[in-house]
């Protein structure tokens, strides 16, 4: 199934479940592969320049807890830590705003969320941070999973 079919499914739900914002994000990704990186960097900038400056934590475990709280408070989804050390972390997102319950479109779609996680961590810890989505509702997975790398 492609983006066009998923957008038709959103229309059938008549806006329930974050339909409009999901339709906006998926439409951008449907028309241009460049929007994937634009969404990632927009999320990263927002996380680093706005969200991180509102937080006070300075160690990886506390920052990850802040990210979890932010995702919950803003209705982005239920984020949890699968594993972590000082240089990497694996995070799981259930009921994610972009991909929860969607049909498979054959590729990841949660680029904004990945960038947001990277930006918050980078902004608080002053470490170059990248986040890659390993599992996604857009690929037919039941939850999203992100790999965080800090250097």
PDB file of N, CA and C in Angstrom, residues 67-127:
ATOM      1  N   UNK A  67      12.511  13.561  27.537  1.00  0.00           N
ATOM      2  CA  UNK A  67      11.977  13.324  26.189  1.00  0.00           C
ATOM      3  C   UNK A  67      10.695  12.502  26.291  1.00  0.00           C
ATOM      4  N   UNK A  68      10.696  11.478  27.121  1.00  0.00           N
ATOM      5  CA  UNK A  68       9.505  10.645  27.326  1.00  0.00           C
ATOM      6  C   UNK A  68       8.336  11.498  27.822  1.00  0.00           C
ATOM      7  N   UNK A  69       8.593  12.348  28.794  1.00  0.00           N
ATOM      8  CA  UNK A  69       7.555  13.228  29.341  1.00  0.00           C
ATOM      9  C   UNK A  69       7.043  14.195  28.277  1.00  0.00           C
ATOM     10  N   UNK A  70       7.953  14.766  27.497  1.00  0.00           N
ATOM     11  CA  UNK A  70       7.551  15.693  26.442  1.00  0.00           C
ATOM     12  C   UNK A  70       6.633  14.994  25.435  1.00  0.00           C
ATOM     13  N   UNK A  71       7.010  13.811  24.988  1.00  0.00           N
ATOM     14  CA  UNK A  71       6.187  13.072  24.021  1.00  0.00           C
ATOM     15  C   UNK A  71       4.798  12.798  24.600  1.00  0.00           C
ATOM     16  N   UNK A  72       4.733  12.425  25.866  1.00  0.00           N
ATOM     17  CA  UNK A  72       3.446  12.159  26.509  1.00  0.00           C
ATOM     18  C   UNK A  72       2.619  13.438  26.616  1.00  0.00           C
ATOM     19  N   UNK A  73       3.224  14.492  27.147  1.00  0.00           N
ATOM     20  CA  UNK A  73       2.499  15.747  27.371  1.00  0.00           C
ATOM     21  C   UNK A  73       1.970  16.366  26.085  1.00  0.00           C
ATOM     22  N   UNK A  74       2.685  16.187  24.987  1.00  0.00           N
ATOM     23  CA  UNK A  74       2.276  16.788  23.721  1.00  0.00           C
ATOM     24  C   UNK A  74       1.532  15.815  22.807  1.00  0.00           C
ATOM     25  N   UNK A  75       1.177  14.651  23.324  1.00  0.00           N
ATOM     26  CA  UNK A  75       0.370  13.701  22.561  1.00  0.00           C
ATOM     27  C   UNK A  75       1.083  13.089  21.373  1.00  0.00           C
ATOM     28  N   UNK A  76       2.403  12.997  21.437  1.00  0.00           N
ATOM     29  CA  UNK A  76       3.175  12.438  20.321  1.00  0.00           C
ATOM     30  C   UNK A  76       3.183  10.919  20.388  1.00  0.00           C
ATOM     31  N   UNK A  77       3.029  10.364  21.579  1.00  0.00           N
ATOM     32  CA  UNK A  77       2.988   8.919  21.747  1.00  0.00           C
ATOM     33  C   UNK A  77       3.622   8.503  23.058  1.00  0.00           C
ATOM     34  N   UNK A  78       3.617   7.196  23.289  1.00  0.00           N
ATOM     35  CA  UNK A  78       4.160   6.616  24.524  1.00  0.00           C
ATOM     36  C   UNK A  78       5.575   6.120  24.249  1.00  0.00           C
ATOM     37  N   UNK A  79       6.541   6.928  24.609  1.00  0.00           N
ATOM     38  CA  UNK A  79       7.947   6.619  24.369  1.00  0.00           C
ATOM     39  C   UNK A  79       8.511   5.896  25.583  1.00  0.00           C
ATOM     40  N   UNK A  80       9.348   4.890  25.338  1.00  0.00           N
ATOM     41  CA  UNK A  80      10.007   4.182  26.435  1.00  0.00           C
ATOM     42  C   UNK A  80      11.435   3.832  26.028  1.00  0.00           C
ATOM     43  N   UNK A  81      12.253   3.595  27.033  1.00  0.00           N
ATOM     44  CA  UNK A  81      13.656   3.246  26.812  1.00  0.00           C
ATOM     45  C   UNK A  81      13.766   1.729  26.776  1.00  0.00           C
ATOM     46  N   UNK A  82      14.288   1.209  25.673  1.00  0.00           N
ATOM     47  CA  UNK A  82      14.527  -0.226  25.579  1.00  0.00           C
ATOM     48  C   UNK A  82      15.894  -0.556  26.169  1.00  0.00           C
ATOM     49  N   UNK A  83      16.904   0.221  25.790  1.00  0.00           N
ATOM     50  CA  UNK A  83      18.245   0.077  26.357  1.00  0.00           C
ATOM     51  C   UNK A  83      19.015   1.371  26.143  1.00  0.00           C
ATOM     52  N   UNK A  84      20.021   1.577  26.993  1.00  0.00           N
ATOM     53  CA  UNK A  84      20.810   2.800  26.878  1.00  0.00           C
ATOM     54  C   UNK A  84      22.184   2.615  27.504  1.00  0.00           C
ATOM     55  N   UNK A  85      23.139   3.378  26.994  1.00  0.00           N
ATOM     56  CA  UNK A  85      24.450   3.532  27.622  1.00  0.00           C
ATOM     57  C   UNK A  85      24.874   4.972  27.359  1.00  0.00           C
ATOM     58  N   UNK A  86      26.111   5.305  27.542  1.00  0.00           N
ATOM     59  CA  UNK A  86      26.545   6.698  27.402  1.00  0.00           C
ATOM     60  C   UNK A  86      26.634   7.178  25.951  1.00  0.00           C
ATOM     61  N   UNK A  87      26.628   6.269  24.975  1.00  0.00           N
ATOM     62  CA  UNK A  87      26.776   6.676  23.577  1.00  0.00           C
ATOM     63  C   UNK A  87      25.598   6.298  22.684  1.00  0.00           C
ATOM     64  N   UNK A  88      24.766   5.361  23.132  1.00  0.00           N
ATOM     65  CA  UNK A  88      23.633   4.924  22.317  1.00  0.00           C
ATOM     66  C   UNK A  88      22.405   4.691  23.193  1.00  0.00           C
ATOM     67  N   UNK A  89      21.272   4.692  22.550  1.00  0.00           N
ATOM     68  CA  UNK A  89      20.021   4.332  23.220  1.00  0.00           C
ATOM     69  C   UNK A  89      19.077   3.773  22.168  1.00  0.00           C
ATOM     70  N   UNK A  90      18.243   2.866  22.582  1.00  0.00           N
ATOM     71  CA  UNK A  90      17.176   2.367  21.724  1.00  0.00           C
ATOM     72  C   UNK A  90      15.867   2.717  22.410  1.00  0.00           C
ATOM     73  N   UNK A  91      15.010   3.426  21.680  1.00  0.00           N
ATOM     74  CA  UNK A  91      13.734   3.895  22.218  1.00  0.00           C
ATOM     75  C   UNK A  91      12.592   3.272  21.430  1.00  0.00           C
ATOM     76  N   UNK A  92      11.497   2.995  22.114  1.00  0.00           N
ATOM     77  CA  UNK A  92      10.306   2.436  21.483  1.00  0.00           C
ATOM     78  C   UNK A  92       9.170   3.439  21.631  1.00  0.00           C
ATOM     79  N   UNK A  93       8.429   3.650  20.548  1.00  0.00           N
ATOM     80  CA  UNK A  93       7.292   4.570  20.556  1.00  0.00           C
ATOM     81  C   UNK A  93       6.029   3.809  20.184  1.00  0.00           C
ATOM     82  N   UNK A  94       5.066   3.813  21.100  1.00  0.00           N
ATOM     83  CA  UNK A  94       3.765   3.200  20.836  1.00  0.00           C
ATOM     84  C   UNK A  94       2.749   4.312  20.635  1.00  0.00           C
ATOM     85  N   UNK A  95       1.790   4.055  19.775  1.00  0.00           N
ATOM     86  CA  UNK A  95       0.734   5.025  19.481  1.00  0.00           C
ATOM     87  C   UNK A  95       1.314   6.350  19.006  1.00  0.00           C
ATOM     88  N   UNK A  96       2.332   6.287  18.160  1.00  0.00           N
ATOM     89  CA  UNK A  96       2.990   7.484  17.642  1.00  0.00           C
ATOM     90  C   UNK A  96       2.061   8.327  16.783  1.00  0.00           C
ATOM     91  N   UNK A  97       2.171   9.629  16.906  1.00  0.00           N
ATOM     92  CA  UNK A  97       1.280  10.569  16.216  1.00  0.00           C
ATOM     93  C   UNK A  97       1.308  10.408  14.701  1.00  0.00           C
ATOM     94  N   UNK A  98       2.444  10.081  14.137  1.00  0.00           N
ATOM     95  CA  UNK A  98       2.547   9.988  12.683  1.00  0.00           C
ATOM     96  C   UNK A  98       2.169   8.618  12.153  1.00  0.00           C
ATOM     97  N   UNK A  99       2.475   7.549  12.883  1.00  0.00           N
ATOM     98  CA  UNK A  99       2.337   6.224  12.273  1.00  0.00           C
ATOM     99  C   UNK A  99       1.398   5.245  12.965  1.00  0.00           C
ATOM    100  N   UNK A 100       0.839   5.574  14.104  1.00  0.00           N
ATOM    101  CA  UNK A 100      -0.005   4.611  14.825  1.00  0.00           C
ATOM    102  C   UNK A 100      -1.191   4.171  13.975  1.00  0.00           C
ATOM    103  N   UNK A 101      -1.339   2.871  13.830  1.00  0.00           N
ATOM    104  CA  UNK A 101      -2.492   2.320  13.131  1.00  0.00           C
ATOM    105  C   UNK A 101      -2.503   2.503  11.633  1.00  0.00           C
ATOM    106  N   UNK A 102      -1.427   3.028  11.072  1.00  0.00           N
ATOM    107  CA  UNK A 102      -1.438   3.252   9.629  1.00  0.00           C
ATOM    108  C   UNK A 102      -1.129   1.966   8.879  1.00  0.00           C
ATOM    109  N   UNK A 103      -1.514   1.927   7.631  1.00  0.00           N
ATOM    110  CA  UNK A 103      -1.179   0.818   6.753  1.00  0.00           C
ATOM    111  C   UNK A 103       0.274   0.954   6.325  1.00  0.00           C
ATOM    112  N   UNK A 104       0.876  -0.155   5.964  1.00  0.00           N
ATOM    113  CA  UNK A 104       2.265  -0.115   5.513  1.00  0.00           C
ATOM    114  C   UNK A 104       2.382   0.638   4.193  1.00  0.00           C
ATOM    115  N   UNK A 105       3.329   1.567   4.140  1.00  0.00           N
ATOM    116  CA  UNK A 105       3.656   2.262   2.891  1.00  0.00           C
ATOM    117  C   UNK A 105       5.060   1.860   2.434  1.00  0.00           C
ATOM    118  N   UNK A 106       5.644   0.905   3.145  1.00  0.00           N
ATOM    119  CA  UNK A 106       6.925   0.351   2.737  1.00  0.00           C
ATOM    120  C   UNK A 106       8.159   1.118   3.159  1.00  0.00           C
ATOM    121  N   UNK A 107       7.977   2.147   3.976  1.00  0.00           N
ATOM    122  CA  UNK A 107       9.138   2.914   4.439  1.00  0.00           C
ATOM    123  C   UNK A 107       8.805   3.637   5.735  1.00  0.00           C
ATOM    124  N   UNK A 108       9.835   4.049   6.476  1.00  0.00           N
ATOM    125  CA  UNK A 108       9.580   4.798   7.711  1.00  0.00           C
ATOM    126  C   UNK A 108       8.983   6.168   7.406  1.00  0.00           C
ATOM    127  N   UNK A 109       8.213   6.698   8.364  1.00  0.00           N
ATOM    128  CA  UNK A 109       7.567   7.998   8.159  1.00  0.00           C
ATOM    129  C   UNK A 109       7.754   8.967   9.329  1.00  0.00           C
ATOM    130  N   UNK A 110       8.389   8.534  10.401  1.00  0.00           N
ATOM    131  CA  UNK A 110       8.462   9.345  11.622  1.00  0.00           C
ATOM    132  C   UNK A 110       9.734  10.185  11.689  1.00  0.00           C
ATOM    133  N   UNK A 111      10.010  10.903  10.628  1.00  0.00           N
ATOM    134  CA  UNK A 111      11.242  11.687  10.543  1.00  0.00           C
ATOM    135  C   UNK A 111      11.231  12.878  11.498  1.00  0.00           C
ATOM    136  N   UNK A 112      10.089  13.521  11.660  1.00  0.00           N
ATOM    137  CA  UNK A 112      10.017  14.651  12.586  1.00  0.00           C
ATOM    138  C   UNK A 112      10.295  14.183  14.011  1.00  0.00           C
ATOM    139  N   UNK A 113       9.686  13.070  14.408  1.00  0.00           N
ATOM    140  CA  UNK A 113       9.896  12.533  15.749  1.00  0.00           C
ATOM    141  C   UNK A 113      11.362  12.172  15.972  1.00  0.00           C
ATOM    142  N   UNK A 114      11.988  11.537  14.973  1.00  0.00           N
ATOM    143  CA  UNK A 114      13.409  11.177  15.081  1.00  0.00           C
ATOM    144  C   UNK A 114      14.265  12.426  15.262  1.00  0.00           C
ATOM    145  N   UNK A 115      13.997  13.449  14.471  1.00  0.00           N
ATOM    146  CA  UNK A 115      14.742  14.699  14.595  1.00  0.00           C
ATOM    147  C   UNK A 115      14.509  15.383  15.928  1.00  0.00           C
ATOM    148  N   UNK A 116      13.280  15.331  16.406  1.00  0.00           N
ATOM    149  CA  UNK A 116      12.935  15.933  17.696  1.00  0.00           C
ATOM    150  C   UNK A 116      13.731  15.284  18.831  1.00  0.00           C
ATOM    151  N   UNK A 117      13.787  13.963  18.829  1.00  0.00           N
ATOM    152  CA  UNK A 117      14.570  13.244  19.842  1.00  0.00           C
ATOM    153  C   UNK A 117      16.034  13.666  19.757  1.00  0.00           C
ATOM    154  N   UNK A 118      16.578  13.674  18.538  1.00  0.00           N
ATOM    155  CA  UNK A 118      17.987  14.049  18.344  1.00  0.00           C
ATOM    156  C   UNK A 118      18.256  15.467  18.833  1.00  0.00           C
ATOM    157  N   UNK A 119      17.374  16.386  18.506  1.00  0.00           N
ATOM    158  CA  UNK A 119      17.569  17.784  18.885  1.00  0.00           C
ATOM    159  C   UNK A 119      17.540  18.012  20.383  1.00  0.00           C
ATOM    160  N   UNK A 120      16.600  17.363  21.061  1.00  0.00           N
ATOM    161  CA  UNK A 120      16.513  17.532  22.517  1.00  0.00           C
ATOM    162  C   UNK A 120      17.781  16.998  23.180  1.00  0.00           C
ATOM    163  N   UNK A 121      18.201  15.810  22.779  1.00  0.00           N
ATOM    164  CA  UNK A 121      19.399  15.209  23.380  1.00  0.00           C
ATOM    165  C   UNK A 121      20.628  16.048  23.071  1.00  0.00           C
ATOM    166  N   UNK A 122      20.779  16.444  21.816  1.00  0.00           N
ATOM    167  CA  UNK A 122      21.940  17.254  21.424  1.00  0.00           C
ATOM    168  C   UNK A 122      21.955  18.589  22.161  1.00  0.00           C
ATOM    169  N   UNK A 123      20.787  19.198  22.295  1.00  0.00           N
ATOM    170  CA  UNK A 123      20.695  20.484  22.974  1.00  0.00           C
ATOM    171  C   UNK A 123      21.030  20.420  24.454  1.00  0.00           C
ATOM    172  N   UNK A 124      20.679  19.318  25.105  1.00  0.00           N
ATOM    173  CA  UNK A 124      20.953  19.186  26.541  1.00  0.00           C
ATOM    174  C   UNK A 124      22.356  18.676  26.836  1.00  0.00           C
ATOM    175  N   UNK A 125      22.867  17.766  26.011  1.00  0.00           N
ATOM    176  CA  UNK A 125      24.144  17.121  26.322  1.00  0.00           C
ATOM    177  C   UNK A 125      25.327  17.675  25.538  1.00  0.00           C
ATOM    178  N   UNK A 126      25.047  18.558  24.574  1.00  0.00           N
ATOM    179  CA  UNK A 126      26.106  19.117  23.722  1.00  0.00           C
ATOM    180  C   UNK A 126      26.944  18.032  23.053  1.00  0.00           C
ATOM    181  N   UNK A 127      26.267  16.984  22.582  1.00  0.00           N
ATOM    182  CA  UNK A 127      26.914  15.908  21.834  1.00  0.00           C
ATOM    183  C   UNK A 127      26.218  15.791  20.490  1.00  0.00           C
TER     184      UNK A 127
END
